[in-house]
Short mmCIF file of C-alpha atoms in Angstrom, two decimals:
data_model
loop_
_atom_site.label_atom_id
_atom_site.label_comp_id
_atom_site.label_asym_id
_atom_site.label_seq_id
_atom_site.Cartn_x
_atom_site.Cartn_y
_atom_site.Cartn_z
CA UNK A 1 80.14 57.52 103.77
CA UNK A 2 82.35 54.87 103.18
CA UNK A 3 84.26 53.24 105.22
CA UNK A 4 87.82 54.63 104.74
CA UNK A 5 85.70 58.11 104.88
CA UNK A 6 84.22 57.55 108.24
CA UNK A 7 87.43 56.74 109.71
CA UNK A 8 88.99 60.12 108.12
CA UNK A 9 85.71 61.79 109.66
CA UNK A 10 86.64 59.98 113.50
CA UNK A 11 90.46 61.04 113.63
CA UNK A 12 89.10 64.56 112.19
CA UNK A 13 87.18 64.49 115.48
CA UNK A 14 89.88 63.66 117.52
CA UNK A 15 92.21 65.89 115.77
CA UNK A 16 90.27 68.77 116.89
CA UNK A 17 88.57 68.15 119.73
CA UNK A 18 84.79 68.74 118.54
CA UNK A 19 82.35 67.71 116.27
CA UNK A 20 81.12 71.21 115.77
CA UNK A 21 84.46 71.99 114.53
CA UNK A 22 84.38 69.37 112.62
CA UNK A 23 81.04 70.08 110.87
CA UNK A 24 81.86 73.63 109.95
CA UNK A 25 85.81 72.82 108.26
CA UNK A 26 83.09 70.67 105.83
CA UNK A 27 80.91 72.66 105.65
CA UNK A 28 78.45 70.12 106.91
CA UNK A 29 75.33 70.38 109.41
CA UNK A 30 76.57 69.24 113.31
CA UNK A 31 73.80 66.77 113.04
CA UNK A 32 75.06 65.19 109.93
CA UNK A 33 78.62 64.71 111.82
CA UNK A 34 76.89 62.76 114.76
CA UNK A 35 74.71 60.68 112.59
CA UNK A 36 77.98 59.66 110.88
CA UNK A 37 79.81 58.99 114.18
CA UNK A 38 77.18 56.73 115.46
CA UNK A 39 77.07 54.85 112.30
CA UNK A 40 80.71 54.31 112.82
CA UNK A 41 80.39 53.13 116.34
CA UNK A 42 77.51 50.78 115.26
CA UNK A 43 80.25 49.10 112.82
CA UNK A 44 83.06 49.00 115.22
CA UNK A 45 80.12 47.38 117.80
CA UNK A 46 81.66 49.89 120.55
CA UNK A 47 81.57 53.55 122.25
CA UNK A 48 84.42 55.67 120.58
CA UNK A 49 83.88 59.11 122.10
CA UNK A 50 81.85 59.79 125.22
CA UNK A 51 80.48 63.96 125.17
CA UNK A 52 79.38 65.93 128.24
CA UNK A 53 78.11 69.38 128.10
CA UNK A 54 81.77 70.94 128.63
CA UNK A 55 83.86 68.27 126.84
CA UNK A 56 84.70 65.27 124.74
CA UNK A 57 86.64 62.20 125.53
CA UNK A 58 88.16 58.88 123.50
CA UNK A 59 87.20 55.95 125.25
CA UNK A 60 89.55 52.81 125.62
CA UNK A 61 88.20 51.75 122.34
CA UNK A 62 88.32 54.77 121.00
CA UNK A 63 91.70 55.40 121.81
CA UNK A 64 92.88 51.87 120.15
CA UNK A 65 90.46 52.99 116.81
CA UNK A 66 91.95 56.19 116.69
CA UNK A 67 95.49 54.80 116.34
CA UNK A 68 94.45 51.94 114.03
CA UNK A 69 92.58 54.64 112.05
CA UNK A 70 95.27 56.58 111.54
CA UNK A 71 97.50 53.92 110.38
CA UNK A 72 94.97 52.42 108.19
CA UNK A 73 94.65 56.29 106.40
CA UNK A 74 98.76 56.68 106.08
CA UNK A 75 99.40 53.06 104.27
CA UNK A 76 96.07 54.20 102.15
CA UNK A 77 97.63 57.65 101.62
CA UNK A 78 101.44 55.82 100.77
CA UNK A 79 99.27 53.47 98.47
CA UNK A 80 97.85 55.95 96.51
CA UNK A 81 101.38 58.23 96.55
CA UNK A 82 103.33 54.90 95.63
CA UNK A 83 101.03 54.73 92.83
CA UNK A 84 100.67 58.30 91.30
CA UNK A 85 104.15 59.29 92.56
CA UNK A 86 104.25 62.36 90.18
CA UNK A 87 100.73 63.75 91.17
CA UNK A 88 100.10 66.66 93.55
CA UNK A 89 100.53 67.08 96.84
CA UNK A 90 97.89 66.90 98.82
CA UNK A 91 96.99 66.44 102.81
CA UNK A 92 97.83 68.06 106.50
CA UNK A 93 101.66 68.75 107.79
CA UNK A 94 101.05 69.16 111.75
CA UNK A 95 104.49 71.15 112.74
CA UNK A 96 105.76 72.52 115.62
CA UNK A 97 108.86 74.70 115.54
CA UNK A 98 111.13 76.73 117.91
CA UNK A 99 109.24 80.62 118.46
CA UNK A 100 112.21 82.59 116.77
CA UNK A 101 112.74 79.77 113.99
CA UNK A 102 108.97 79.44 113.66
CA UNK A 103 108.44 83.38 113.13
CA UNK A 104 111.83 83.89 111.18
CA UNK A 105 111.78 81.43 108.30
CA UNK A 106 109.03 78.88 108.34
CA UNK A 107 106.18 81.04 107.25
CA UNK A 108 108.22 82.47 104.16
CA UNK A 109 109.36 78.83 103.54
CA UNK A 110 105.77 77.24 104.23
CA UNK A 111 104.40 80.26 101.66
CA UNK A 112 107.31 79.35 98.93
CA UNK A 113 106.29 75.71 99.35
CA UNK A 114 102.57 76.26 98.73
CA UNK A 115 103.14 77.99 95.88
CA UNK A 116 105.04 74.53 94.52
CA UNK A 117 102.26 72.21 96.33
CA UNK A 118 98.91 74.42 96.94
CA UNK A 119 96.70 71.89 98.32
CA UNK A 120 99.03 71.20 101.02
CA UNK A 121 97.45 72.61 104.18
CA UNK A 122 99.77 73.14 107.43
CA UNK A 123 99.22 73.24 111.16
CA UNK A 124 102.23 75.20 113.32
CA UNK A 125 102.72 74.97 116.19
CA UNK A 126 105.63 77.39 117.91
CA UNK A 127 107.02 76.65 121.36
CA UNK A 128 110.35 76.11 122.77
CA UNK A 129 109.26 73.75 124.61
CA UNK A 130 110.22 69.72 123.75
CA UNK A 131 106.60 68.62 122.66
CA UNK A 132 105.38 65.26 122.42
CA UNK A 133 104.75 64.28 119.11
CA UNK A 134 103.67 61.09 119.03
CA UNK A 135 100.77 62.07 122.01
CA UNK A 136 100.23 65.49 119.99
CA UNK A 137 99.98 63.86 116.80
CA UNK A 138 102.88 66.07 115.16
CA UNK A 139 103.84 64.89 111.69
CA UNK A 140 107.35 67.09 112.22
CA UNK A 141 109.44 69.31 114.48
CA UNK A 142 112.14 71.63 113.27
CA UNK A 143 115.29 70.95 116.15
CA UNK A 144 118.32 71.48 117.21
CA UNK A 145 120.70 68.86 118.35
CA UNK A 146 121.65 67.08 119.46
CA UNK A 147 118.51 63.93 119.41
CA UNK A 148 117.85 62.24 122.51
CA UNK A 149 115.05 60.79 121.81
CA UNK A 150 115.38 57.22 120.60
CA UNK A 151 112.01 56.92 119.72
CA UNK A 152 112.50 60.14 117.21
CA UNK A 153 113.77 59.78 113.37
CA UNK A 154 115.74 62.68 112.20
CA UNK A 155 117.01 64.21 109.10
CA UNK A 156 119.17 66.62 109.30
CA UNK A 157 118.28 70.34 108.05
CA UNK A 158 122.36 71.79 107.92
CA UNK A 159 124.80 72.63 109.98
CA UNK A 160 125.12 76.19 111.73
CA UNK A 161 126.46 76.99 115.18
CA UNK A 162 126.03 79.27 118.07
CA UNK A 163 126.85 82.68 118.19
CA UNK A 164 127.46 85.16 121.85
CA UNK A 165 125.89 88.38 120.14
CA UNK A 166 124.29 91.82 121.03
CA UNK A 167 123.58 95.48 119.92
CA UNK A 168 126.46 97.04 119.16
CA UNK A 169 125.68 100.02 121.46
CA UNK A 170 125.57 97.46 124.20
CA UNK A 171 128.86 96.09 123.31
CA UNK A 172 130.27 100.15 123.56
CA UNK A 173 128.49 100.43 126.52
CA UNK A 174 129.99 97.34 128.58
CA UNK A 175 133.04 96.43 126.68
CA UNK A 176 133.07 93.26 124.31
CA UNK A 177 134.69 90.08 126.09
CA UNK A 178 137.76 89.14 124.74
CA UNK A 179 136.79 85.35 126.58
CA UNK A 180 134.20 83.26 127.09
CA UNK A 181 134.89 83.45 131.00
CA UNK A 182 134.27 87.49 131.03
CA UNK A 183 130.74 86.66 130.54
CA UNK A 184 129.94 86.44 134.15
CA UNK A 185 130.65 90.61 134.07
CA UNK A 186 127.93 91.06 131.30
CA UNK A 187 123.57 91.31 131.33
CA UNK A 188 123.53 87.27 129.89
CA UNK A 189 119.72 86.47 128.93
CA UNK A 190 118.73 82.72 129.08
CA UNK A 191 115.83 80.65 127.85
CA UNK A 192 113.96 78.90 130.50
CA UNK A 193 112.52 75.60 130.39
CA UNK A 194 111.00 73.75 133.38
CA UNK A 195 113.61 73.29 136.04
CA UNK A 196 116.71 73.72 133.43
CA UNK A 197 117.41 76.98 132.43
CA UNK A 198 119.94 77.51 129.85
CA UNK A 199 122.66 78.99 131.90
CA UNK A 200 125.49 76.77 130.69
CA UNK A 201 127.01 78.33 127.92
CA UNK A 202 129.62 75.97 125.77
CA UNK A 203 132.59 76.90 124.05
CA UNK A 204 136.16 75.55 122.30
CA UNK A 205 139.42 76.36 123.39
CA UNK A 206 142.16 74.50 122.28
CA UNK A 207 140.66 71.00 121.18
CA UNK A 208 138.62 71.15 124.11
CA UNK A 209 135.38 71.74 125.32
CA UNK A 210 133.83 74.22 128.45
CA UNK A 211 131.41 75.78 129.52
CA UNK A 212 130.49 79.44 131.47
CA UNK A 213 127.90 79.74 133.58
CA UNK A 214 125.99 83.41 132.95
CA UNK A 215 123.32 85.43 134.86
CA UNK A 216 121.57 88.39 134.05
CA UNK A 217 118.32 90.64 134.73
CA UNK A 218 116.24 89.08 131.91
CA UNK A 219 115.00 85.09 131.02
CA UNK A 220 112.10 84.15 129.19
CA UNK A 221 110.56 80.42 127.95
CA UNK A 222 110.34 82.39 124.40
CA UNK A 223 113.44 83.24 122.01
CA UNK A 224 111.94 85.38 120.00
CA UNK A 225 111.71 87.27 122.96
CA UNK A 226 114.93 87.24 124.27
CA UNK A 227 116.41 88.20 120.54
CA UNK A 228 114.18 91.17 121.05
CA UNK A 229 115.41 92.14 124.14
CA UNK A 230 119.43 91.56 122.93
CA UNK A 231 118.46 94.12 119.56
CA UNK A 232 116.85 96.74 122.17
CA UNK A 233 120.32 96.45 124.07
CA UNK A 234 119.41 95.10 127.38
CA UNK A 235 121.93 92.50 127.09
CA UNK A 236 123.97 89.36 125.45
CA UNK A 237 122.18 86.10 123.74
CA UNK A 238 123.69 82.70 122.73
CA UNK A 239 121.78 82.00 119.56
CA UNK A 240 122.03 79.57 116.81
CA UNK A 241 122.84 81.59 113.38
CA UNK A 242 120.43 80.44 111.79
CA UNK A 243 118.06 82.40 114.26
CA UNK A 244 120.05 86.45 113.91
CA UNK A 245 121.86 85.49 110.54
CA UNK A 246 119.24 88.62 109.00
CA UNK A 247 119.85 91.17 112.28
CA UNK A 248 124.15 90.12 112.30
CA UNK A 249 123.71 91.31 108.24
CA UNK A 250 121.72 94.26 108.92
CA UNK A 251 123.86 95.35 112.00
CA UNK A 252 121.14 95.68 115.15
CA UNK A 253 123.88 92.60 116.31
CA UNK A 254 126.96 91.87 116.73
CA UNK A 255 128.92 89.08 117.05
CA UNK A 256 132.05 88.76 119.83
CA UNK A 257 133.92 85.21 120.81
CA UNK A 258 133.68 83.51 117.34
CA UNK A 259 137.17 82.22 118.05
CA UNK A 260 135.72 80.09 120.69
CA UNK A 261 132.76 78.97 119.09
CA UNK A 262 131.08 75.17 119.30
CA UNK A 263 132.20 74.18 115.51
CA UNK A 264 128.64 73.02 114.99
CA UNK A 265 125.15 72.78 116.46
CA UNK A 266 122.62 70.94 113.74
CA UNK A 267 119.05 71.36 112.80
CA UNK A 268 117.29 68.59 112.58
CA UNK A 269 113.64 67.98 111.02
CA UNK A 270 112.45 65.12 113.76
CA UNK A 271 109.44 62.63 113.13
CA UNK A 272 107.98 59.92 114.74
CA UNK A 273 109.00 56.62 112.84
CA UNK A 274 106.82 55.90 110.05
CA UNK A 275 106.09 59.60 109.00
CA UNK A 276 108.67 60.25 106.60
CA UNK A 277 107.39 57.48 104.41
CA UNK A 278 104.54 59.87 103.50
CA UNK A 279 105.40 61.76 100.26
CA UNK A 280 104.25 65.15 101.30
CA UNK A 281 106.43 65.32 104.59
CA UNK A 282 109.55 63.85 103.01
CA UNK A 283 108.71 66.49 100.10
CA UNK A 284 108.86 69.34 102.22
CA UNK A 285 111.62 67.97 104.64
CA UNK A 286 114.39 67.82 101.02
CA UNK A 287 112.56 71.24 100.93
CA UNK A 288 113.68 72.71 104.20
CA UNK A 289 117.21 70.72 103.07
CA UNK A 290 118.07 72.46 100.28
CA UNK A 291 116.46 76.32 101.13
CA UNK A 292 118.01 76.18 104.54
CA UNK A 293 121.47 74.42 103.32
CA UNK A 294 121.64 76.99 100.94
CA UNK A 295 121.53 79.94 103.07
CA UNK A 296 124.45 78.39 105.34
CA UNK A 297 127.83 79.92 103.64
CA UNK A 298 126.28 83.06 103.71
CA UNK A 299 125.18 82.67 107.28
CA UNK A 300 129.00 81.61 108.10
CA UNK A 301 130.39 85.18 106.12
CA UNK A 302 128.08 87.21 108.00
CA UNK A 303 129.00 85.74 111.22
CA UNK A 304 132.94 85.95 110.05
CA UNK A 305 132.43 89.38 108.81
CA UNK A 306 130.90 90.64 112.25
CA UNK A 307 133.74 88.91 114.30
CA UNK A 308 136.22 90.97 112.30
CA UNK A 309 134.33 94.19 113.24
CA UNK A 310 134.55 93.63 116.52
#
């Protein structure tokens, strides 16, 4: 191996967590994986990884390699791209996405973009949860705003907003709110995150901004779950649009308070700095721009269209 090959081989390694797993995504022999390793470490003239029988870890050195190595491969890979900027596609996108986003749209979208860019090969990762992604080595996170991490370079996706919605037999059941502050009456089902659940619901009145605080039976760290929940009618979510555009079209939700609504909440593609510059993830970012951006009027008619129901 050359080189530039061994050090694609070492963040491979580090990547995954095992040289096994290494050797059989090559299709390679384990042995053949810790020869190359160790001819590696001979050139650098240090330890990189240190194995037990339970685990692997990156020394000090190998710690400072892997980050050189990595920035070493993305100005080879922006080279190359700068060079042939009308070839293929080609490489890893390591994502990590909200669970209802990530299970809603990105696997049609990822599966419409492969079929434009086949050897493009993705990673997702769904949590709700704000990950790392510099110490997780994420090329891109799908967000909502807004950004508070300076650190963080985003683009932004489009523009939706947050809609109070559940089943319509739950709404004939308990009565739909004619205000934000009748909330506090109604089953309201939160996401939790570590020591700040999302109990602070905002809305618009008048120019001005507020927000109700709401309880109810059911909170969960997933979404997707919670949206669940709301379409079996065990009570009332505050979703973005983009999440229950498809269930507010089909009718398993409903939408009340949309005179009160936040005008906008925006979803952001985030990357560390540096990332974008890499053809394939600003490819499929203008990708996510224009599919999602497209959808948006029709996400704003359904939502209109509901409100007048109720």
């Amino acid at each position: 191996m050359d080189r530039l090959a061994l050090m694609k081989l070492f963040v491979d390694i580090c990547e995954r967590g095992s040289m096994a797993a290494v050797a059989r995504q090559r299709g390679q022999s384990p042995s053949l994986v810790t020869q190359a390793l160790q001819k590696l470490e001979q050139q650098v003239g240090a330890k990189l990884i240190v194995r037990t029988t339970r685990a692997m870890h990156l020394t000090a050195e190998g710690e400072q390699f892997r980050d050189d190595s990595e920035r070493i491969l993305a100005e080879y890979d922006k080279a190359l791209e700068r060079i042939s900027g009308t070839g293929s596609l080609s490489g890893t996108i390591r994502l990590t996405a909200t669970n209802d986003f990530g299970r809603t749209h990105l696997p049609r979208l990822i599966d419409q973009f492969l079929i434009q860019h086949p050897e493009v090969k993705f990673e997702l990762v769904l949590s709700d949860g704000v990950l790392d992604l510099v110490d997780e080595r994420f090329d891109l996170a799908i967000r909502h705003g807004p950004m508070a991490d300076p650190s963080l370079t985003s683009r932004r996706l489009v523009s939706t907003h947050r809609v109070v919605c559940a089943a319509p037999a739950y709404w004939q059941d308990a009565g739909r709110p004619q205000h934000p502050s009748e909330l506090s009456s109604h089953q309201c089902m939160v996401l939790a995150r570590p020591g700040a659940p999302q109990n602070h619901w905002e809305f618009q009145e008048a120019g001005q901004v507020f927000s109700v605080t709401v309880a109810g039976n059911r909170m969960a760290s997933d979404g997707g779950a919670l949206r669940e929940w709301a379409i079996a009618g065990a009570g009332v979510i505050f979703k973005s649009m983009v999440d229950v555009a498809e269930d507010i079209e089909v009718g398993r939700l409903e939408v009340v308070l949309n005179d009160y609504r936040i005008p906008e909440v925006n979803l952001y593609a985030v990357f560390p700095e540096g990332r974008y510059a890499s053809r394939r993830i600003s490819t499929f970012i203008e990708f996510l721009h224009d599919k999602l951006g497209s959808e948006r009027e029709a996400s704003h008619c359904q939502s209109r269209a509901s409100s007048s129901r109720a």
